[in-house]
Structures are given as C-alpha cells and as structure tokens.
Coordinates of C-alpha atoms and ligand atoms in Angstrom, one line a residue:
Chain A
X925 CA -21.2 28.5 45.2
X926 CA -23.1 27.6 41.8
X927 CA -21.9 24.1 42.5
X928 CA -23.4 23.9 46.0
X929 CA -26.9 25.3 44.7
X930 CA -27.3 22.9 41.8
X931 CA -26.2 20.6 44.5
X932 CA -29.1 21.2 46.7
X933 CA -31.5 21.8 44.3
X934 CA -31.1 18.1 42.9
X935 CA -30.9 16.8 46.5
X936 CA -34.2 18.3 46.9
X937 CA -35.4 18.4 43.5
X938 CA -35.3 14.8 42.4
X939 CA -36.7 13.1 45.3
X940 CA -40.0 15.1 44.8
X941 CA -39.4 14.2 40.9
X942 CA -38.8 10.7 41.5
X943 CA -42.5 10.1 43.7
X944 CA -44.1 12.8 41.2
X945 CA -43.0 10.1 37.9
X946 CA -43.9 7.0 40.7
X947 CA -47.6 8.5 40.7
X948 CA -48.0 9.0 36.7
X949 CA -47.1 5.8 36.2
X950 CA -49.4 4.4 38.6
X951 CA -52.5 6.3 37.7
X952 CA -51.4 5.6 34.0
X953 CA -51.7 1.8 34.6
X954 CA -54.3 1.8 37.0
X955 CA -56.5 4.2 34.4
X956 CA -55.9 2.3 31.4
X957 CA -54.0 -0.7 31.6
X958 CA -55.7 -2.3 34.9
X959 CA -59.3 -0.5 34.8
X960 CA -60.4 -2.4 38.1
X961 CA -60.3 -0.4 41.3
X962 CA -60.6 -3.6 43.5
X963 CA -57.2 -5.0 41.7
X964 CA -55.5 -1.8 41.7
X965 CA -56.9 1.4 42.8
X966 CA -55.1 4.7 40.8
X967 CA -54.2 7.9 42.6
X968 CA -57.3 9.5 42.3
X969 CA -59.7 6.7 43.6
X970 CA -57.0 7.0 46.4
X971 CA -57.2 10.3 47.3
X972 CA -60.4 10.3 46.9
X973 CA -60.9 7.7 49.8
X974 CA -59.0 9.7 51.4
X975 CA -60.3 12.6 51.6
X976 CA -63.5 10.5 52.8
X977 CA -62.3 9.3 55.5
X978 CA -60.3 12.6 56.3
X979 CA -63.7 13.9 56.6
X980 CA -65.6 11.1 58.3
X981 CA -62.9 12.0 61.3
X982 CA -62.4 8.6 62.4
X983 CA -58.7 8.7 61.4
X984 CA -57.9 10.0 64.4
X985 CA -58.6 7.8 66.6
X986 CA -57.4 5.0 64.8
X987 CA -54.4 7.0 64.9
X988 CA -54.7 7.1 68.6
X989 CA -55.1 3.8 69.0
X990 CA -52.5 2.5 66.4
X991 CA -50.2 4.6 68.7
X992 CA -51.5 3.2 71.8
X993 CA -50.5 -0.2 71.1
X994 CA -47.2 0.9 69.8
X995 CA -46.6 2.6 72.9
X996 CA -47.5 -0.1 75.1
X997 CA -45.5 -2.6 73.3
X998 CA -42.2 -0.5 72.7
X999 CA -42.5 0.9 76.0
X1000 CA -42.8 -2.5 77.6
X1001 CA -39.5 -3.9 75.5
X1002 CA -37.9 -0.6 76.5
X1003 CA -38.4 -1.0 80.1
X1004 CA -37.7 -4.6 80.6
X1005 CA -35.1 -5.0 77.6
X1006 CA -32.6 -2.1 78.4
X1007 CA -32.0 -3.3 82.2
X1008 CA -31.7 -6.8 81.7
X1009 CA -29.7 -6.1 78.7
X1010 CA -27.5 -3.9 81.1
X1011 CA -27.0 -7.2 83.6
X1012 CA -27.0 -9.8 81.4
X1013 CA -23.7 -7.4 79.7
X1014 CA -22.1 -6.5 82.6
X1015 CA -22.4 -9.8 84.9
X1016 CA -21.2 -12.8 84.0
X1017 CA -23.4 -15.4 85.5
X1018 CA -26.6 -14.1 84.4
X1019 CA -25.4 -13.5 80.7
X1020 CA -24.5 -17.3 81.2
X1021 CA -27.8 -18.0 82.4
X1022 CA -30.3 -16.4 80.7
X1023 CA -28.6 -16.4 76.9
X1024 CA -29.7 -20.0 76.3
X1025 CA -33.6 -19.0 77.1
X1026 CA -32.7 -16.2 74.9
X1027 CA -31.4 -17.8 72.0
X1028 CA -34.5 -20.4 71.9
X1029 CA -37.3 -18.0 72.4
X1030 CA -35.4 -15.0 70.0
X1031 CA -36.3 -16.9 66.7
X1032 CA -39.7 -17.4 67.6
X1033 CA -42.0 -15.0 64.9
X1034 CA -43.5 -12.6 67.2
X1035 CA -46.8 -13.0 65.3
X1036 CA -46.5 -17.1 66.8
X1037 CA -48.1 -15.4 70.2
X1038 CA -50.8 -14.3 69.0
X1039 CA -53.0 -17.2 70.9
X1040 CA -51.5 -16.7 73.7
X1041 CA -51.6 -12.9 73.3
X1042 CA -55.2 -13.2 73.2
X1043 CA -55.6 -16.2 76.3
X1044 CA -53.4 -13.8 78.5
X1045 CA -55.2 -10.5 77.8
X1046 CA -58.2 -11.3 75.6
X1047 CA -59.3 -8.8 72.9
X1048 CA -57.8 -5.5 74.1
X1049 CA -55.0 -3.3 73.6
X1050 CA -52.7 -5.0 75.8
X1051 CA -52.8 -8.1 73.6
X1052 CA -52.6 -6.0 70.9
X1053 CA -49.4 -4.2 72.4
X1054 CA -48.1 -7.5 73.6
X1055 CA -47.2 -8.6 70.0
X1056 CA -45.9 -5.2 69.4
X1057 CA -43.6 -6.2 72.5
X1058 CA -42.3 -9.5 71.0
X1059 CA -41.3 -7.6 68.2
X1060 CA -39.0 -4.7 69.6
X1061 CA -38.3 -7.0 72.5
X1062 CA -34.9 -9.0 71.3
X1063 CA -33.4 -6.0 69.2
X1064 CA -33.3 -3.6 71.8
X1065 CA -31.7 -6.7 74.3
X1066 CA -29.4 -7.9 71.6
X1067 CA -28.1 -4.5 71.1
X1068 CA -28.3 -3.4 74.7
X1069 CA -26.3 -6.5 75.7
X1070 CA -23.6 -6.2 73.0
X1071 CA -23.4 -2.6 73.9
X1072 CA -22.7 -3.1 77.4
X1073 CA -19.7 -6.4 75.8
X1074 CA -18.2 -3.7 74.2
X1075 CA -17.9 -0.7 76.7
X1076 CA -13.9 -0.6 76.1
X1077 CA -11.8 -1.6 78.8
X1078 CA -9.5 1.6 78.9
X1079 CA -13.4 3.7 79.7
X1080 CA -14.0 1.6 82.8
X1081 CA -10.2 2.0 84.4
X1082 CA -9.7 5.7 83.8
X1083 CA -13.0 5.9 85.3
X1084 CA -11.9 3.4 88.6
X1085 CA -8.7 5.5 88.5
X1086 CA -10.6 8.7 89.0
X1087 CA -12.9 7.4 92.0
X1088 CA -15.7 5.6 90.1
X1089 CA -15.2 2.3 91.7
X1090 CA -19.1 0.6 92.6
X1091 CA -20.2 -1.2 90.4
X1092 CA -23.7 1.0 90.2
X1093 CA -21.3 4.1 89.4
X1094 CA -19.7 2.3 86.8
X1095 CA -22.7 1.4 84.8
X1096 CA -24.3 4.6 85.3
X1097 CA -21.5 7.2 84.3
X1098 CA -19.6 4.7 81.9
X1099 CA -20.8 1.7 80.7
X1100 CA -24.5 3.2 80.0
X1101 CA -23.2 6.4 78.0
X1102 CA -20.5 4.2 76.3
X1103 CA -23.1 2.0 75.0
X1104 CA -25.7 4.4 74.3
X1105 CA -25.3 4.5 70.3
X1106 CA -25.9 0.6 70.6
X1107 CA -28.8 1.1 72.2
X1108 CA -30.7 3.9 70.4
X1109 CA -29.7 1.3 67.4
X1110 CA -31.5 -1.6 69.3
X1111 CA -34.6 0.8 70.0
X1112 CA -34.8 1.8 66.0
X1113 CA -34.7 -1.6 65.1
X1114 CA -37.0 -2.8 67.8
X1115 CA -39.7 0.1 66.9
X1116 CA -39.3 -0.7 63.1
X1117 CA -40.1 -4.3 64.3
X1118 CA -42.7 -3.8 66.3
X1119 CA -44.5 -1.4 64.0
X1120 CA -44.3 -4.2 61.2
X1121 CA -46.2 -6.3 64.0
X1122 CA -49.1 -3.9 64.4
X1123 CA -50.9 -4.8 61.3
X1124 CA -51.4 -8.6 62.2
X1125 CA -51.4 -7.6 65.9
X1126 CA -54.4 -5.5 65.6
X1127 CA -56.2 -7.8 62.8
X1128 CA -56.2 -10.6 65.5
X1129 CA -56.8 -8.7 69.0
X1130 CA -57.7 -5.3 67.9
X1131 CA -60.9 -3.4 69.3
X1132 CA -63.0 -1.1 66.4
X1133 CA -60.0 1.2 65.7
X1134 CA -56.4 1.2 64.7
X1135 CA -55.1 1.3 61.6
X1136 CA -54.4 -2.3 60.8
X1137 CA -57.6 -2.9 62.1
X1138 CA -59.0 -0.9 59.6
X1139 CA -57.2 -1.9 57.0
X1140 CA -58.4 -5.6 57.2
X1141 CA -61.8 -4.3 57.7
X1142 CA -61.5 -2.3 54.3
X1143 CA -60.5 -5.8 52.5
X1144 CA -63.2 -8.0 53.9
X1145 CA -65.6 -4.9 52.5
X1146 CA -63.2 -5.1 49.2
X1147 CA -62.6 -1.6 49.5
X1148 CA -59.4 -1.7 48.0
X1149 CA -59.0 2.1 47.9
X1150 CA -59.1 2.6 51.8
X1151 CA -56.6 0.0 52.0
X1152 CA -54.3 1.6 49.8
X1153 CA -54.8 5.0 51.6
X1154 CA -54.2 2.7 55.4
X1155 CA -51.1 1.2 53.4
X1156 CA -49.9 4.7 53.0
X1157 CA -50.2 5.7 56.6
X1158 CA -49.0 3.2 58.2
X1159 CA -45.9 3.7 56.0
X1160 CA -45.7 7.6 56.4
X1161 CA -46.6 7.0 60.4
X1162 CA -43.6 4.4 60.5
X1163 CA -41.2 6.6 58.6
X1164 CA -42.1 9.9 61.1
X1165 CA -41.6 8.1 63.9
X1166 CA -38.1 6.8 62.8
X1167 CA -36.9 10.0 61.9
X1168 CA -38.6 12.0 65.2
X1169 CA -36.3 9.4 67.4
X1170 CA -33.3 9.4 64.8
X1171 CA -33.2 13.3 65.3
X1172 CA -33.5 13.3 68.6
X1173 CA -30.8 10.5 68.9
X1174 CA -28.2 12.6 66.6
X1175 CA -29.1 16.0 68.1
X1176 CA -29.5 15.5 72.0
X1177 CA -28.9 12.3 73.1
X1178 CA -25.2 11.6 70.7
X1179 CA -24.3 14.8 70.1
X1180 CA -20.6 13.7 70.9
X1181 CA -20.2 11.2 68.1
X1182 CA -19.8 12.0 64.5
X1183 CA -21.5 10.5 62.0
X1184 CA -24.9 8.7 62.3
X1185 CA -26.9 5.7 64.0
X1186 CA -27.6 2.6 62.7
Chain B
X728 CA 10.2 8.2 104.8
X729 CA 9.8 8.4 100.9
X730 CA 6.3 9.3 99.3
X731 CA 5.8 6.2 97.0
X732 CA 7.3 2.6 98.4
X733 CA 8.1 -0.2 95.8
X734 CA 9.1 -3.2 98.0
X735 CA 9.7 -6.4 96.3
X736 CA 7.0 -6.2 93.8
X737 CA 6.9 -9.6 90.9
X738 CA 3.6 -10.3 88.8
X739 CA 3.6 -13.5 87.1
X740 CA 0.9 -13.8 84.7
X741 CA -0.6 -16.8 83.9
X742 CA -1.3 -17.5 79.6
X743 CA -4.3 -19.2 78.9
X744 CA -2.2 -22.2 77.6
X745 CA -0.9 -22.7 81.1
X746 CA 2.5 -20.3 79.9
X747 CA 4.1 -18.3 82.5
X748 CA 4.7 -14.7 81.8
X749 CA 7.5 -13.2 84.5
X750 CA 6.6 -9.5 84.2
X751 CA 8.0 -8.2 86.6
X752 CA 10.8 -10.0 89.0
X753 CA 11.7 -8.2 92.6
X754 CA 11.1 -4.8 91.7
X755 CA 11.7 -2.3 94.7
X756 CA 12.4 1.5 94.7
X757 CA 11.7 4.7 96.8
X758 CA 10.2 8.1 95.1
X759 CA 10.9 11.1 97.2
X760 CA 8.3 14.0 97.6
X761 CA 8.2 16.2 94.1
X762 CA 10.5 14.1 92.2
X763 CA 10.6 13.2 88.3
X764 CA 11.2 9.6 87.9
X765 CA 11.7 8.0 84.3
X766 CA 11.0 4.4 83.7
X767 CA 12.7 3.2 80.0
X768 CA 13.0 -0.1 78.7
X769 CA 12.1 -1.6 75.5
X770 CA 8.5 -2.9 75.1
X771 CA 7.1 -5.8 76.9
X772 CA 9.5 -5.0 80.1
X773 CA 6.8 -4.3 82.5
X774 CA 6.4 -0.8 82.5
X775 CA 2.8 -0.7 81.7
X776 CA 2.6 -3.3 84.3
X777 CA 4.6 -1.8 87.0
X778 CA 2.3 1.7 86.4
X779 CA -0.7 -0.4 86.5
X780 CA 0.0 -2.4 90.0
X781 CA 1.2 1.2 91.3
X782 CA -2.7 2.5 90.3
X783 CA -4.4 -0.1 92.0
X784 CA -5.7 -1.5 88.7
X785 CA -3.7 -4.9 88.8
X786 CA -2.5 -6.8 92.0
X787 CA 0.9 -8.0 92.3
X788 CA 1.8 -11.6 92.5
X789 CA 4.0 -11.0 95.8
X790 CA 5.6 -7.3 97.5
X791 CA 3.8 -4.4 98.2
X792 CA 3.9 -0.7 96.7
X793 CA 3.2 1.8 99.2
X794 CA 1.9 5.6 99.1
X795 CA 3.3 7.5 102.0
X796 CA 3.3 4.6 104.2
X797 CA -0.7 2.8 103.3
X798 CA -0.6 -0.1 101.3
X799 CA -2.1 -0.2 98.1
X800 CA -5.0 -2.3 97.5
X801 CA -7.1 -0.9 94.8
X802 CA -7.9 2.2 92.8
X803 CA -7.7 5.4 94.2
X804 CA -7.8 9.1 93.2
X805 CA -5.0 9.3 95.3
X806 CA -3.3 8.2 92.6
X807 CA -4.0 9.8 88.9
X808 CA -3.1 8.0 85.5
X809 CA -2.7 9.0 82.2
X810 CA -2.8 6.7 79.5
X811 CA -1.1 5.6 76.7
X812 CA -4.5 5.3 74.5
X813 CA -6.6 8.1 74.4
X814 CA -8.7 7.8 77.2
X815 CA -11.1 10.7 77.6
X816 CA -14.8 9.8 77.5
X817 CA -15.5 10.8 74.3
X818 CA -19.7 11.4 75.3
X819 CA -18.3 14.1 77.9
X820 CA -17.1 17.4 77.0
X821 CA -13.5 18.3 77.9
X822 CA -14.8 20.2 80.7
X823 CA -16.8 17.5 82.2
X824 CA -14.1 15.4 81.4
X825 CA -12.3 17.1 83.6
X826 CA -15.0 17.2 86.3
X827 CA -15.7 14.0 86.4
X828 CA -13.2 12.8 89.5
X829 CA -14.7 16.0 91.3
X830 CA -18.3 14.9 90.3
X831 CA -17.6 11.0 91.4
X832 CA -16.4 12.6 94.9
X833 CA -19.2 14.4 95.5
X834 CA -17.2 18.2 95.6
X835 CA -20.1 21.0 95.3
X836 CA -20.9 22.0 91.6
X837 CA -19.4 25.9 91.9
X838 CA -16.1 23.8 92.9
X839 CA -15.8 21.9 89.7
X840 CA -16.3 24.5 88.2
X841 CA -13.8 26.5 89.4
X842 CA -11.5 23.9 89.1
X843 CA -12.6 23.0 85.4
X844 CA -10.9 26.4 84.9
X845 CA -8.2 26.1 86.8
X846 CA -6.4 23.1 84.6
X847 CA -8.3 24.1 82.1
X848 CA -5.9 27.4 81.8
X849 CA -2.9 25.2 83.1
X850 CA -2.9 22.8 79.9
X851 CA -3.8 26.2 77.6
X852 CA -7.2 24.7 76.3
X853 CA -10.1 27.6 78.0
X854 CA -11.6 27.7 74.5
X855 CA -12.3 24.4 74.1
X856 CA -14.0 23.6 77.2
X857 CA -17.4 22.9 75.4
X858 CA -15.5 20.4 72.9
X859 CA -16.2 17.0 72.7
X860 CA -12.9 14.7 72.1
X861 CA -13.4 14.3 68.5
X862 CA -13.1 17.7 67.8
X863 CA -9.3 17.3 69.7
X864 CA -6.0 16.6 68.3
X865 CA -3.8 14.4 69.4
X866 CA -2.0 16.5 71.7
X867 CA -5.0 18.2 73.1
X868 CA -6.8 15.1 74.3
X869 CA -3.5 14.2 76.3
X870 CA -3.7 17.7 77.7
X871 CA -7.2 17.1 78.9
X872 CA -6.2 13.7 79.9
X873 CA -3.4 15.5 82.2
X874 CA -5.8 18.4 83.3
X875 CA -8.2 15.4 84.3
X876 CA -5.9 13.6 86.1
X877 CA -4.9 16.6 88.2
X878 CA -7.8 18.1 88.8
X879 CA -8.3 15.1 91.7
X880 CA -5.6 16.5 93.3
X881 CA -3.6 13.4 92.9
X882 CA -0.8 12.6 95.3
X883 CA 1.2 11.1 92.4
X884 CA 0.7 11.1 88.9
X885 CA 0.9 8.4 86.4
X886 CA 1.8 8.9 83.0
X887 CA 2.6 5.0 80.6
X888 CA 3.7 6.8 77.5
X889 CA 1.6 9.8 77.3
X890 CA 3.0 11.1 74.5
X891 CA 4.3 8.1 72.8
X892 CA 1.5 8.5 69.6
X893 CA 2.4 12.0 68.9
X894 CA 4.4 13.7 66.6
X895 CA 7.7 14.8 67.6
X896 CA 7.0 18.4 67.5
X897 CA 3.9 18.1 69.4
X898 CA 6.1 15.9 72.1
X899 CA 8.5 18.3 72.4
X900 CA 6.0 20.9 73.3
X901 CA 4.0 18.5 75.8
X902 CA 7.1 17.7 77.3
X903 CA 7.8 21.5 77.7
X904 CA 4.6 21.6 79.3
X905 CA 4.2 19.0 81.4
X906 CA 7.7 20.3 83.0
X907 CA 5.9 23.5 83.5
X908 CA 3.0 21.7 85.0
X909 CA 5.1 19.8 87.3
X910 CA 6.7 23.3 88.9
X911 CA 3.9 24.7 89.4
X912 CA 1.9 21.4 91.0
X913 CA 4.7 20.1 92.8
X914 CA 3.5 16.6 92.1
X915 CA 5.6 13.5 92.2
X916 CA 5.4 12.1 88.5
X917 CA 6.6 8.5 87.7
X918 CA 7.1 8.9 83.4
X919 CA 7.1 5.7 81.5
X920 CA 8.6 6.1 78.2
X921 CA 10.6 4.1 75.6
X922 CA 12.3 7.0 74.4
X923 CA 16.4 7.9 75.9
X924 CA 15.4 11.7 74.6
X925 CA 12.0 12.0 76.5
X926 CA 13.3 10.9 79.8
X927 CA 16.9 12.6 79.9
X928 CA 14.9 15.8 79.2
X929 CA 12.0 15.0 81.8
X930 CA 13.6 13.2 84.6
X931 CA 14.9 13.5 87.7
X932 CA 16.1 10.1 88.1
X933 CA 16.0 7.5 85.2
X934 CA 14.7 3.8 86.0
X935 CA 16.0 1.3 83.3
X936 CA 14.4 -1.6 83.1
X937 CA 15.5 -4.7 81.5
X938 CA 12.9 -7.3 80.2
X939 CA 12.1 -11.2 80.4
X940 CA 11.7 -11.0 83.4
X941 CA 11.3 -7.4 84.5
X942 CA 14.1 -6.6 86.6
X943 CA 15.9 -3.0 87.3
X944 CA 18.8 -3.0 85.4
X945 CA 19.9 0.8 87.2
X946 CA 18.9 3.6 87.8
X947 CA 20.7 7.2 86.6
X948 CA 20.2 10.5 88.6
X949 CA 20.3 13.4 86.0
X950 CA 21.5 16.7 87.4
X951 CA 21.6 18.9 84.6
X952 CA 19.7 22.4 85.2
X953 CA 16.4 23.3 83.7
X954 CA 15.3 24.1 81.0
X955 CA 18.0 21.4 79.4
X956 CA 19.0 21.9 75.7
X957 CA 18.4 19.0 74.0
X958 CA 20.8 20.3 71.6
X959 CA 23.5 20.8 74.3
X960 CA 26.7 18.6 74.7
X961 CA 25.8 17.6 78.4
X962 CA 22.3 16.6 77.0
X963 CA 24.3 14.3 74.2
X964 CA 26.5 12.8 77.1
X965 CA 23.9 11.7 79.4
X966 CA 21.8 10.4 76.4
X967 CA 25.1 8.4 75.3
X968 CA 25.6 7.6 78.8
X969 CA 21.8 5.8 79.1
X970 CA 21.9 4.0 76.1
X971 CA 25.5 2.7 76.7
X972 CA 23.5 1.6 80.1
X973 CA 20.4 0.2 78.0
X974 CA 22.9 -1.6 75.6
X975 CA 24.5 -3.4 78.7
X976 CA 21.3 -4.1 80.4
X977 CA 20.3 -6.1 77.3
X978 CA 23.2 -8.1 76.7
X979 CA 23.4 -8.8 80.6
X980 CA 19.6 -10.2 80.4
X981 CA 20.5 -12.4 77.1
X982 CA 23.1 -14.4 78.9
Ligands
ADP1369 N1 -3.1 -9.1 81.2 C1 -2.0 -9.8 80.8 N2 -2.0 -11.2 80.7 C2 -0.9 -11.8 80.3 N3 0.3 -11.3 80.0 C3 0.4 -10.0 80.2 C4 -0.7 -9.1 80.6 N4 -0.3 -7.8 80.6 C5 1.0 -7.9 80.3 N5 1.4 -9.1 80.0 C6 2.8 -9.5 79.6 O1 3.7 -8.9 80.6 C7 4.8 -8.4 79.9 C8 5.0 -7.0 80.2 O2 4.0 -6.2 79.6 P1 3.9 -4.6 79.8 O3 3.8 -4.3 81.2 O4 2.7 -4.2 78.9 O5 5.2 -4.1 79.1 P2 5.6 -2.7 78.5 O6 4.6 -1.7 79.0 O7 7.0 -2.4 79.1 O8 5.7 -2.8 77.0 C9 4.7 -8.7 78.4 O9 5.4 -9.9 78.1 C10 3.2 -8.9 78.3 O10 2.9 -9.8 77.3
MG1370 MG1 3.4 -0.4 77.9

C-alpha cells in the first residue's frame, strides 16, 4: 500500500516538478542571460500579457472563432471522409477508382490551398476552415478506409449466418463497429492535423479574431510576450481537445476494447 | 424424408497459380430429425468446407445440400454456426451478442430479452450478460457463441471444431454440455472434430472423411447409452474400432 502511494505521488508529483524547474530555468535565462523581451520574453512578462489580455476580454472570442474554424474544417473532413472511406473499403471498384486521385492529392501540404482557399471563399471563416479541412481530411480517410480492409472475415460471416445479409446491415452492425478504433484514430490524427493548420490558415484568410490571427498580429506589433501567451493556448487548447475526444473514445464509444487508441 | 439432404456435393477450388484443389469429391448423406452426426478426418479433408457449403457461406462446384426439402442458396438463420475461431463481436456484450440474430429479424425488444435469458441460463453464464468478450475465457466465449447460435432458433446447428482450442478439461465439460443442450433443444447437430474421443462421446453417427480429394470413407453408428464413460471398455472398443477405420481410410486414399 506504501508502494502504491509513493507510486502515485511521483506520477503526480514530478510532472508538476518537471514544468515548475522548465519555468525557473526559463525566467532565469530570460532575466539574466537574454535581457531582451522581444528575443525572449520570461515568465513574468508572460503572465503579465496575459493577464492583460485576460482582462481586455477579447480572448474569448478569438477563442470562439479559433473554434469555429476548427469545427468547420474537422466537421467537413468528418462528414465527407468517414462515408467515402466506408465505400471506397467496402466496394471494390470505387477503392479502385478513386485511390489514384487519392494518392496524388494526399501529399499535397494542406497549407498549398491557401490561394485557392481564398479565390473559392474569400476572406472568411470558411476559407479559414477549408485549410483546416485539407488537413484532417486524408487521416481520417486513410484510417477509415483501412479500417473498413481490415473488418475480419470471420465478423462478417457469423453476422451473414445469423441473418445480417444486405449489404447496408452489414456495414452498419459490423463493418462500422469493427472499424471504429481505426477511425477515432483517423479523427485524432486528422484534428491534431488540422489544428496545426489553423495558425497559417487564419494568418492568410482570418477575419479580426482567432488565435493564430492574433498571434501574427502580436509579431508584426513585436509584442513578443502576447505571442508567447497565443503560443501557449493554442497548445493547451490543442492538448484539451485531444484528451476531451480521447476520453470520450476510451469511455463511451470503445468501452469493449482494452487498452488505448492510437 | 430426412431433415438435411447432402446429394452429390464436390467443390473444386481454384489456386491463384491456376492449381486445382479437389475439396470435396461426391459427398452425399441424409441427417434425420434430432440426430448427432460427427464428421472426423484429419485436417485439410473438407470438413470446414463441407460445414461451410451446408451454411450457405460457400457454393458448391456441382450437387446440392438440402434442408427439409428447399435448396440451399445462401445464408440463412435457418441454419446456425459456430466457429472454430472465436467469433463473438467483441464491441457487443454477451447479451447483445446473443441478441443480435433476434435484433437483425426484427423480433420485438421484450422478446430478445426474454430470450437473452433463456440461453443465457442454458450455457450457465446469467452473470456475465453485461461482459464484453475480453473479459471471457476460452470456454465461455464458445458458450456464448452456442447460446448465440440457438437463440435464432436454428433448424440445424453447425459446430467446425468448437472446442478444438481449448483445454482438455474445459472440452470435457463443453462436451458435457452441449450433450445437455442438445436434449433439451432437440436440435439436429452436425460436429466437426478431428478428435476419435470428442466424436465417439458426442455422436450419433460418425462421418469419416478421407482427404485429397474429400471423399466419405464410412460412416459408424454408435449405440452406446448416455451419459457414455469415456473410461468404459465399450467407449475403448468403438474408439479402437474408428481409428482402425481412420487408419484404413488413409492407406486406401494413398494408393
Ligand atoms: N478458399 C479456399 N481457397 C482455396 N483452397 C481452399 C479454400 N478453402 C479450403 N481450401 C482447401 O480445401 C481443402 C479442404 O480445406 P478445409 O475444408 O478447411 O479442411 P478441414 O476443415 O478438414 O481442415 C484444403 O486443401 C484447403 O487448402
Ligand atoms: Mg477446418
């Protein structure tokens, strides 16, 4: 019992250590070593920005609107890369026809659409969210797809055997649940690419708000504290919403596998 | 007329390298109503294949198999199967595992349910109707796999080597089981096993098969009362008695 408490105190413990010994040393340097905020800001010219801008409430909505074009763009590879990944893994033909326009377009950086982005749907949120979309796009087809390769043979025959014959009924009550833990992988992958997107998405396309936006617009105004404290954000944002979907993966949606996604 | 129809039934399958496979050659036999039938032969005979043609899951190359006089063209849950692998889908728990026939039919919810409970208490597993299969042994998933396949109300049941990947103590207890199972149900069962011991205690009537190609080689009708004593004398004779058969078989299909 000892054992398990030193245990979890260290698991708990050093962690908070670890950061704690990560922010001497950077306000250490920073203080004394560096001694120029616009080459590297220390932990207290940080948090004081932060607290700033905390208090000029605009964080908010650049919250919101970060968000917004996440959810457009993740939502959009969601909706079109799940099905298609579904056909293109189940029928033949149309994994034979559509993997070549696949393969060419899948290496293509998303940030490459960015023109187009903004021809197609000039400076707004959908263009914004449209290079969010490039990004989560292919992961969550390339892992819906192999998903749907892999659903074991033996699944799909108990299931014919027991009166699940149509195709439809097939994909719905086995092939989909089989391949679920490839697809929540495709979707963590897809969000962790799309939300390495936003930054240059909303630098290019973005409206006033948004927290790329604003950390570009700290830069250009060389305040190199803000942009440490949108740095941070975007970071602690990210690594939330991983860890919202990851525990919603693990504790509703694959509660019958052991062991973890991804 | 006899409940299951095997008339004439080869499957040739076809390598990728143009190589013929014969895996079954002119395979016919009737199954009465209720009855026990063991199918034994040493891998690669076409027992797996022979189960899987009777399910509707493979076609074969030329003769027919029939279930109380219809034709079989496809899958059916007519027909249930348990397989050799485990087979339960493992995102299901082993109560919806064994709802899901009932579900795919369309049978109202209070129904399933009932009936959840119903094999659930046949195979002995009521507490572990909210498991998922990884929480199962061995044994227990094969239970579910049984209570699943009955819980269509099957016409015949199918069973390639149910028991084949667990340990001996466990088989002897499944085998006890399933025996059980079978008086109560009154199903006709068709058993395919490589094991002498597993089919002189199960069967009715014992199917040996001979491979390259898959033929019949005979076919043994085993009279001694239940429950038989594996220990016993008349046990050891008709186990001596099939593998003397098996031994012939094989030498007849070398020459
Ligand atoms: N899908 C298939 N394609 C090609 N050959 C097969 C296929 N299924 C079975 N066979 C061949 O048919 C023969 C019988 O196989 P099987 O029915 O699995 O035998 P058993 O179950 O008695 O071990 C084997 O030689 C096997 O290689
Ligand atoms: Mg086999």
């Amino acid at each position: 019992m000892d054992a398990t408490r030193t245990h979890l105190l260290r698991n708990r413990l050093l962690p908070l250590v670890s950061i704690a010994a990560a922010a001497i040393v950077w306000q250490v340097v920073a203080q004394f070593i560096v001694q120029n905020k616009n080459l590297l800001p220390s932990v207290t010219d940080v948090l004081g920005a932060f607290l700033v801008l905390l208090e000029s409430g605009r964080l908010a909505s650049d919250f919101a609107t970060s968000l917004t074009h996440f959810g457009i763009g993740v939502g959009a590879a969601l909706l079109i890369g799940i099905p298609l990944g579904m056909a293109m893994g189940w029928f033949r033909d149309l994994d034979t026809a559509a993997n070549p326009i696949i393969e060419i377009l899948r290496p293509v950086p998303p940030l490459a659409w960015i023109p187009f982005a903004i021809i197609w749907f000039g400076l707004t949120p959908v263009a914004a969210g449209f290079i969010v979309f490039v990004g989560a796009f292919f992961p969550v087809l390339v892992n819906t797809y192999a998903g749907f390769k892999g659903v074991p043979r033996l699944f799909v025959e108990a299931a014919r055997v027991l009166g699940c014959t149509s195709p439809g009924r097939l994909i719905r009550h086995v092939a989909l649940p089989a391949a679920m833990p490839s697809i929540a992988t495709g979707i963590r992958i897809g969000m962790g690419v799309g939300w390495m997107c936003l930054v240059a998405a909303e630098f290019f396309v973005g409206g006033r708000y948004g927290l790329g936006k604003q950390l570009w617009v700290s830069y250009s105004l060389q305040q190199m504290s803000n942009v440490v404290v949108y740095m941070l954000l975007l970071g602690i944002l990210g690594l939330a919403i991983d860890a919202a979907f990851r525990g919603y993966v693990d504790g509703k949606l694959l509660r019958w596998r052991t062991g973890e996604v991804a | 007329m006899s409940k299951l129809s095997i008339d004439r039934v080869s499957k040739v399958f076809e390598k990728k390298q143009g190589e013929v496979v014969v895996a079954l050659d002119d395979i016919s036999l009737e199954i009465e109503e209720t009855e026990f039938v063991c199918f034994v032969g040493p891998s690669g005979c076409g027992k797996t294949t022979l189960l899987r043609i009777i399910a509707g899951l493979e076609t074969a190359t030329s003769g027919e198999v029939s279930l109380m006089g219809a034709p079989i063209r496809g899958p059916d849950p007519k027909r249930g199967m348990v397989f050799q692998e485990y087979s339960l889908f493992p995102w299901r728990t082993v109560k919806n595992n064994i709802t899901f026939g009932l579900e795919m039919r369309g049978v109202p919810k209070a129904d399933q349910v009932s009936a959840a409970e119903t094999y659930l208490a046949m195979v002995g597993l009521e507490q572990f109707r909210e498991a998922y299969p990884y929480e199962l042994s061995g044994g227990m998933r094969q239970r579910v796999a049984i209570a699943r396949a009955l819980a269509n109300e099957p016409e015949v049941l199918l069973m390639d080597e149910p028991f084949g990947a667990l340990d001996a103590q466990t088989r002897n207890a499944m085998q006890r089981e399933l025996l059980e199972i079978w008086e109560k149900t009154q199903k006709t069962i068709l058993f395919v096993t490589h094991s002498v011991d597993e089919a002189v205690f199960l069967a009715d009537r014992i199917v040996i098969l001979s491979p390259r190609p898959g033929r019949i080689c005979d076919t043994i009708r085993v009279d001694l009362p239940r429950p038989r004593e594996r220990t016993g004398p008349e046990f050891a004779d008709v186990r001596r008695y099939v593998l003397g058969l098996m031994d012939s078989c094989r030498l007849s299909s070398k020459i």
